[in-house]
Coordinates of C-alpha atoms and ligand atoms in Angstrom, one line a residue:
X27 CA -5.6 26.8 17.9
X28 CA -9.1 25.7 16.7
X29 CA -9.1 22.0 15.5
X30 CA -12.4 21.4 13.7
X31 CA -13.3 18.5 15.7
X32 CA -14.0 14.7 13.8
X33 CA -16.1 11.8 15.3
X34 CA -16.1 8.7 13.3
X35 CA -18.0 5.2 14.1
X36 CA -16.8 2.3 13.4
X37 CA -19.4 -0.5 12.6
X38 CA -16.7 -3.1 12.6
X39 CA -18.4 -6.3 11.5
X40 CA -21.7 -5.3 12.1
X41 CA -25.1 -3.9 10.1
X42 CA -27.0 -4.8 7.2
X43 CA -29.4 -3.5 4.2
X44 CA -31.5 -2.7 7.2
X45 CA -29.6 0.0 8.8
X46 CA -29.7 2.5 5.6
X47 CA -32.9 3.7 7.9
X48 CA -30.6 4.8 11.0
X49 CA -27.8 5.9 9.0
X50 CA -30.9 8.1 6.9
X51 CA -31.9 9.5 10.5
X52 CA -28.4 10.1 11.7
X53 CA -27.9 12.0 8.5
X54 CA -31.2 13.8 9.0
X55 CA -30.0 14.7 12.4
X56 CA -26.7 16.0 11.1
X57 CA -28.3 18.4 9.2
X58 CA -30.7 19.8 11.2
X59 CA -28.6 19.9 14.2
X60 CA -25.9 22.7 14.6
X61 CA -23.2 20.1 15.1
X62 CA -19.6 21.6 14.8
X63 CA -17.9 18.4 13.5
X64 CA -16.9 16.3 10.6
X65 CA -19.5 13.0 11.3
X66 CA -18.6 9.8 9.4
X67 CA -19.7 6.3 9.6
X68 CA -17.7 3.5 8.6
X69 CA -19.5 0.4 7.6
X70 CA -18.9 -3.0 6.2
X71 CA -17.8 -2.7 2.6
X72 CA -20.9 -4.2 1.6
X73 CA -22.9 -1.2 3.0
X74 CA -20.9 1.7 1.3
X75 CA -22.4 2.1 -1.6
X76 CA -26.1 1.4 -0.4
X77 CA -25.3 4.0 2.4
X78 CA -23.8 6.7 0.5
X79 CA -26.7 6.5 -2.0
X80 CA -29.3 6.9 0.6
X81 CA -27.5 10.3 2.3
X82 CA -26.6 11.5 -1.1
X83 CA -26.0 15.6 -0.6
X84 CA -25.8 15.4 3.6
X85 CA -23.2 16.4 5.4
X86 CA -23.0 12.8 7.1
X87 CA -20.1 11.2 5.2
X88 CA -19.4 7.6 4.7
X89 CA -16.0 5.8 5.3
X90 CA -14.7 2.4 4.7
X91 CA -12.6 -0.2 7.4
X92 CA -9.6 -1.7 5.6
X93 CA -8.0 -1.8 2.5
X94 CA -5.5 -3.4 0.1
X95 CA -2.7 -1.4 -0.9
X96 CA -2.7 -2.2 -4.7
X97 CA -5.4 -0.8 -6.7
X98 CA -6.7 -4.0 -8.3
X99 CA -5.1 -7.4 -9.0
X100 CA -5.4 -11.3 -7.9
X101 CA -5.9 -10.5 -4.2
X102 CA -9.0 -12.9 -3.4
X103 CA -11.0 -11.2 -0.4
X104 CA -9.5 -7.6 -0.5
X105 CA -10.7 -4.9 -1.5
X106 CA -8.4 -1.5 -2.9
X107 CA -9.2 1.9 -2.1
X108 CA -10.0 2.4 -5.7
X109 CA -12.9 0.1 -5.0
X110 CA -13.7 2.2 -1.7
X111 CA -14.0 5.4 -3.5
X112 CA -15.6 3.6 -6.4
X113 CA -18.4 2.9 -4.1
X114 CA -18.5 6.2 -2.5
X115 CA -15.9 5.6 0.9
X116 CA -14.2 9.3 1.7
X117 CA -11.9 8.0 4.2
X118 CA -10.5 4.5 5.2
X119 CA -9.7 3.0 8.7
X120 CA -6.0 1.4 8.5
X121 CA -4.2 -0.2 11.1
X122 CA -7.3 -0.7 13.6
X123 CA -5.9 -3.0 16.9
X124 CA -8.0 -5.5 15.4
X125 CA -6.4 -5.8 12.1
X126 CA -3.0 -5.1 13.9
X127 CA -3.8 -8.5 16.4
X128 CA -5.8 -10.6 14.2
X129 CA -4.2 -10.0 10.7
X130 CA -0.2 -9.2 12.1
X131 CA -0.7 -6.1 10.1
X132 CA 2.3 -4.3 10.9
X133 CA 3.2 -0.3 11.1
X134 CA 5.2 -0.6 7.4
X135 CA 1.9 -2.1 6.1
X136 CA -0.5 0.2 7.8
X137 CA 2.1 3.2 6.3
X138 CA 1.6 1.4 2.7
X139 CA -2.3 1.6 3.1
X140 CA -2.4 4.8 4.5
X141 CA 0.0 6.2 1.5
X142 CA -2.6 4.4 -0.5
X143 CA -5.4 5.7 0.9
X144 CA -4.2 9.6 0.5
X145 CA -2.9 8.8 -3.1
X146 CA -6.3 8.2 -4.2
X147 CA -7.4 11.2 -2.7
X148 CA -9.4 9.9 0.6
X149 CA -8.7 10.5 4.2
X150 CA -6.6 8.2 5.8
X151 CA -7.6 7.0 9.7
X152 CA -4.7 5.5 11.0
X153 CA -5.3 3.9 14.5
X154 CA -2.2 3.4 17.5
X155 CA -2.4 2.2 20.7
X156 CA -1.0 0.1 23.5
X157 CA -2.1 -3.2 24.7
X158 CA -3.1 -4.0 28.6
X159 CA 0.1 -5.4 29.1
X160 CA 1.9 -2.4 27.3
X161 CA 0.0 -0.6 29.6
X162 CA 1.1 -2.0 32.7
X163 CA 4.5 -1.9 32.1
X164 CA 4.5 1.9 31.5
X165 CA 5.1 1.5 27.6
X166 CA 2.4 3.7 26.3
X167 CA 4.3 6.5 25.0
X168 CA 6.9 4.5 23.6
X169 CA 5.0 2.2 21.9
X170 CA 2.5 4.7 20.3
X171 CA 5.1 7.1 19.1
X172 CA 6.9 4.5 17.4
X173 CA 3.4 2.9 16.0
X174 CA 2.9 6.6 14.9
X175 CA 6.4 7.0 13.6
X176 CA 6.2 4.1 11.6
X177 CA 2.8 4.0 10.2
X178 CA 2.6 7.6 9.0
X179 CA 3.1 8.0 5.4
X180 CA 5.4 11.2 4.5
X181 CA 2.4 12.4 2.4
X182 CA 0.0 13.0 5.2
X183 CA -1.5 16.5 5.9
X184 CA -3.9 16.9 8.6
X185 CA -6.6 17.4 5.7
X186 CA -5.7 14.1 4.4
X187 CA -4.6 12.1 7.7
X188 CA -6.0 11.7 10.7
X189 CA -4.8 9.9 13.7
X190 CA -6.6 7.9 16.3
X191 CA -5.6 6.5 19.7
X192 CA -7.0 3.7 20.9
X193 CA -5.8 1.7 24.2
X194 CA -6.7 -2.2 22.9
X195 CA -8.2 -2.5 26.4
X196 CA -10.3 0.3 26.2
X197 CA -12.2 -1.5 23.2
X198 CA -15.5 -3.2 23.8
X199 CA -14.4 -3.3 28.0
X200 CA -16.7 -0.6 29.3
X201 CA -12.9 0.8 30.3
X202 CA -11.4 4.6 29.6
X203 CA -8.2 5.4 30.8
X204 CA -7.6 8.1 33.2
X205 CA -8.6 11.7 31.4
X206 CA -4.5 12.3 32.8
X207 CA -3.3 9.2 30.7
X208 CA -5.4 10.4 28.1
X209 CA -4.0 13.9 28.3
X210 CA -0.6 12.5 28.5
X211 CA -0.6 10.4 25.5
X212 CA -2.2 12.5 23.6
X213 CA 0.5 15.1 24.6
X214 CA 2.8 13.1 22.9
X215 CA 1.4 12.1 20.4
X216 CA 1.1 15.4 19.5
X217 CA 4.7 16.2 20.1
X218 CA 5.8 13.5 17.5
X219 CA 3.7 14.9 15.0
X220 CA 5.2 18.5 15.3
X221 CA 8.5 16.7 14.9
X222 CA 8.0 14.7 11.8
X223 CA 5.6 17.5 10.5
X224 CA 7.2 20.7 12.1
X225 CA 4.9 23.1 10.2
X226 CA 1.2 21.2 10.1
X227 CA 1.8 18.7 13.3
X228 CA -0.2 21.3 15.3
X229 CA -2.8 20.5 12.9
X230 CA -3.2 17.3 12.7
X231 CA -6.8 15.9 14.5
X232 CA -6.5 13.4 16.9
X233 CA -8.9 11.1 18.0
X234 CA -9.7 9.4 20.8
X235 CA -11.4 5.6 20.6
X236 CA -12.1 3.1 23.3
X237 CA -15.7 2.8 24.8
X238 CA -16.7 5.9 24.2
X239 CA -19.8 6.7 24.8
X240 CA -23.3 9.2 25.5
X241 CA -22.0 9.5 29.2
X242 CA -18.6 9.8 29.2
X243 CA -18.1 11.7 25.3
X244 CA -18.5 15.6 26.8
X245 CA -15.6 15.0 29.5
X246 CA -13.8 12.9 26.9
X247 CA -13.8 15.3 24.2
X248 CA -13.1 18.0 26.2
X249 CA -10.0 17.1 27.0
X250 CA -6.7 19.2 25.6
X251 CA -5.6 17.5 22.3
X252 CA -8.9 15.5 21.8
X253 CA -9.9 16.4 18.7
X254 CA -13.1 13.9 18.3
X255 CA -13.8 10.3 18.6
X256 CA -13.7 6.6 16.7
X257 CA -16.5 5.0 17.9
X258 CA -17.3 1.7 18.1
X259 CA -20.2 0.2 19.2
X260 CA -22.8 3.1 20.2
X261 CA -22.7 4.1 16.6
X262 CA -24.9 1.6 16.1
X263 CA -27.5 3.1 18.2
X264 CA -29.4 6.6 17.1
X265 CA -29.5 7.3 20.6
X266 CA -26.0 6.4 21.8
X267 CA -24.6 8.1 19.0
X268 CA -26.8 11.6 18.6
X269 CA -25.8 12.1 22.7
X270 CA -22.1 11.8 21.3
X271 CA -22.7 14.4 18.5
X272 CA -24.6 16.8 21.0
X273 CA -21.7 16.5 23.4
X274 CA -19.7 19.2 22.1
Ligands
13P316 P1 -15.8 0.6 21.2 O1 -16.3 2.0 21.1 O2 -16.9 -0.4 21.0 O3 -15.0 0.3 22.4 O4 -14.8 0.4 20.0 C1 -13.8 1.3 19.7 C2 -13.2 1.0 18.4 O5 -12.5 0.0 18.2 C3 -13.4 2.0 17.3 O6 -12.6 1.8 16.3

């Protein structure tokens, strides 16, 4: 079956006013380019709006990086999804490794924001993966189908829901895992979504993310059940990133 394919950056706590020029020239790109893929750029809250004013009508879309699960209230610092798609966001990260580490985030919580995410009508981007250590004692599978199992919200689709894998070791190291171990997990990640969504799990896009980049994207995404790519730090770079897009 033919999964339209999605790659997503991630700016992660980085850009300013300044970048509304690449994001206009990735955008131009985009549509000039016969790219077969949903392309999205997450920035900094404080960028969505700017961003999504200066690509207004391109296929480019613009996403957001966390969110709070109630849709306004005394929660000093957050932000809800009503805010997100207020200000333009069509998707939101939840449950990135970093939120998961640094914040304790949990899969119930990352479940509650992804529900919250899809109830307002956005696409939810929920992120799994095993740490180093996970790794090396052979947990993978276990812990990212229970990760998956737990932070999937009953009302996901795979038009609403998408799911990302992400090894916490792969990020910012320079480091991929195997294209087998990649294979493999996505395998079963695949086979947990069939059985909690028997009808739509085949469906269901899911990403891979964990330096990724121009030279290693076309063997990446080419593997079976890769359905695109969260990308951390070469979307920050026209170059970086356009070699990613062109690697289909
Ligand atoms: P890098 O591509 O910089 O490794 O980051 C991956 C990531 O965390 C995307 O969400």
């Amino acid at each position: 079956m033919s999964i339209r394919p999605a790659i997503i950056g991630n700016w992660k706590m980085n850009g300013s006013g300044r970048d509304v020029k690449l994001v206009r020239r990735f955008a131009d790109f985009l549509d000039k380019q016969k790219i077969v893929a949903d392309v999205m750029i997450c920035p900094p809250s404080t960028l969505i709006d700017r961003l999504g004013e200066a690509i207004k009508g391109a296929k480019l879309k613009i996403g957001a990086q966390n969110c709070h699960i109630e849709p306004s209230g005394a929660f000093t610092g957050d932000v809800s999804v009503l805010m997100l798609k207020d200000a333009g966001a069509k998707a939101v990260i939840v449950g990135h490794s970093e939120r998961r580490t640094e914040y304790g985030e949990t899969d119930k919580q990352v479940c509650q924001k992804a529900q919250a995410v899809i109830g307002q009508g956005l696409q939810a981007i929920i992120c799994l993966g095993e740490t180093r250590q996970q790794f090396n004692k052979g947990q993978t599978l276990q812990v990212v189908g229970r990760q998956l199992r737990g932070s999937l919200p009953s009302t996901a689709t795979p038009q609403n829901t998408l799911i990302a894998y992400e090894p916490v070791w792969a990020i910012g190291s320079g480091r991929t895992p195997k294209p087998a171990d990649i294979i493999r997990t996505h395998a079963h990640l695949r086979k947990t979504l069939l059985k909690l969504h028997p009808k739509s799990g085949a469906k269901f896009r899911i990403l891979y993310g964990g330096s990724v980049s121009a030279a290693n994207a076309a063997d990446i995404l080419a593997l079976e059940n890769v359905n695109g790519a969260l990308v951390g730090g070469a979307s920050l770079s026209f170059k970086d990133f356009t070699a990613i897009l062109k690697s289909f």
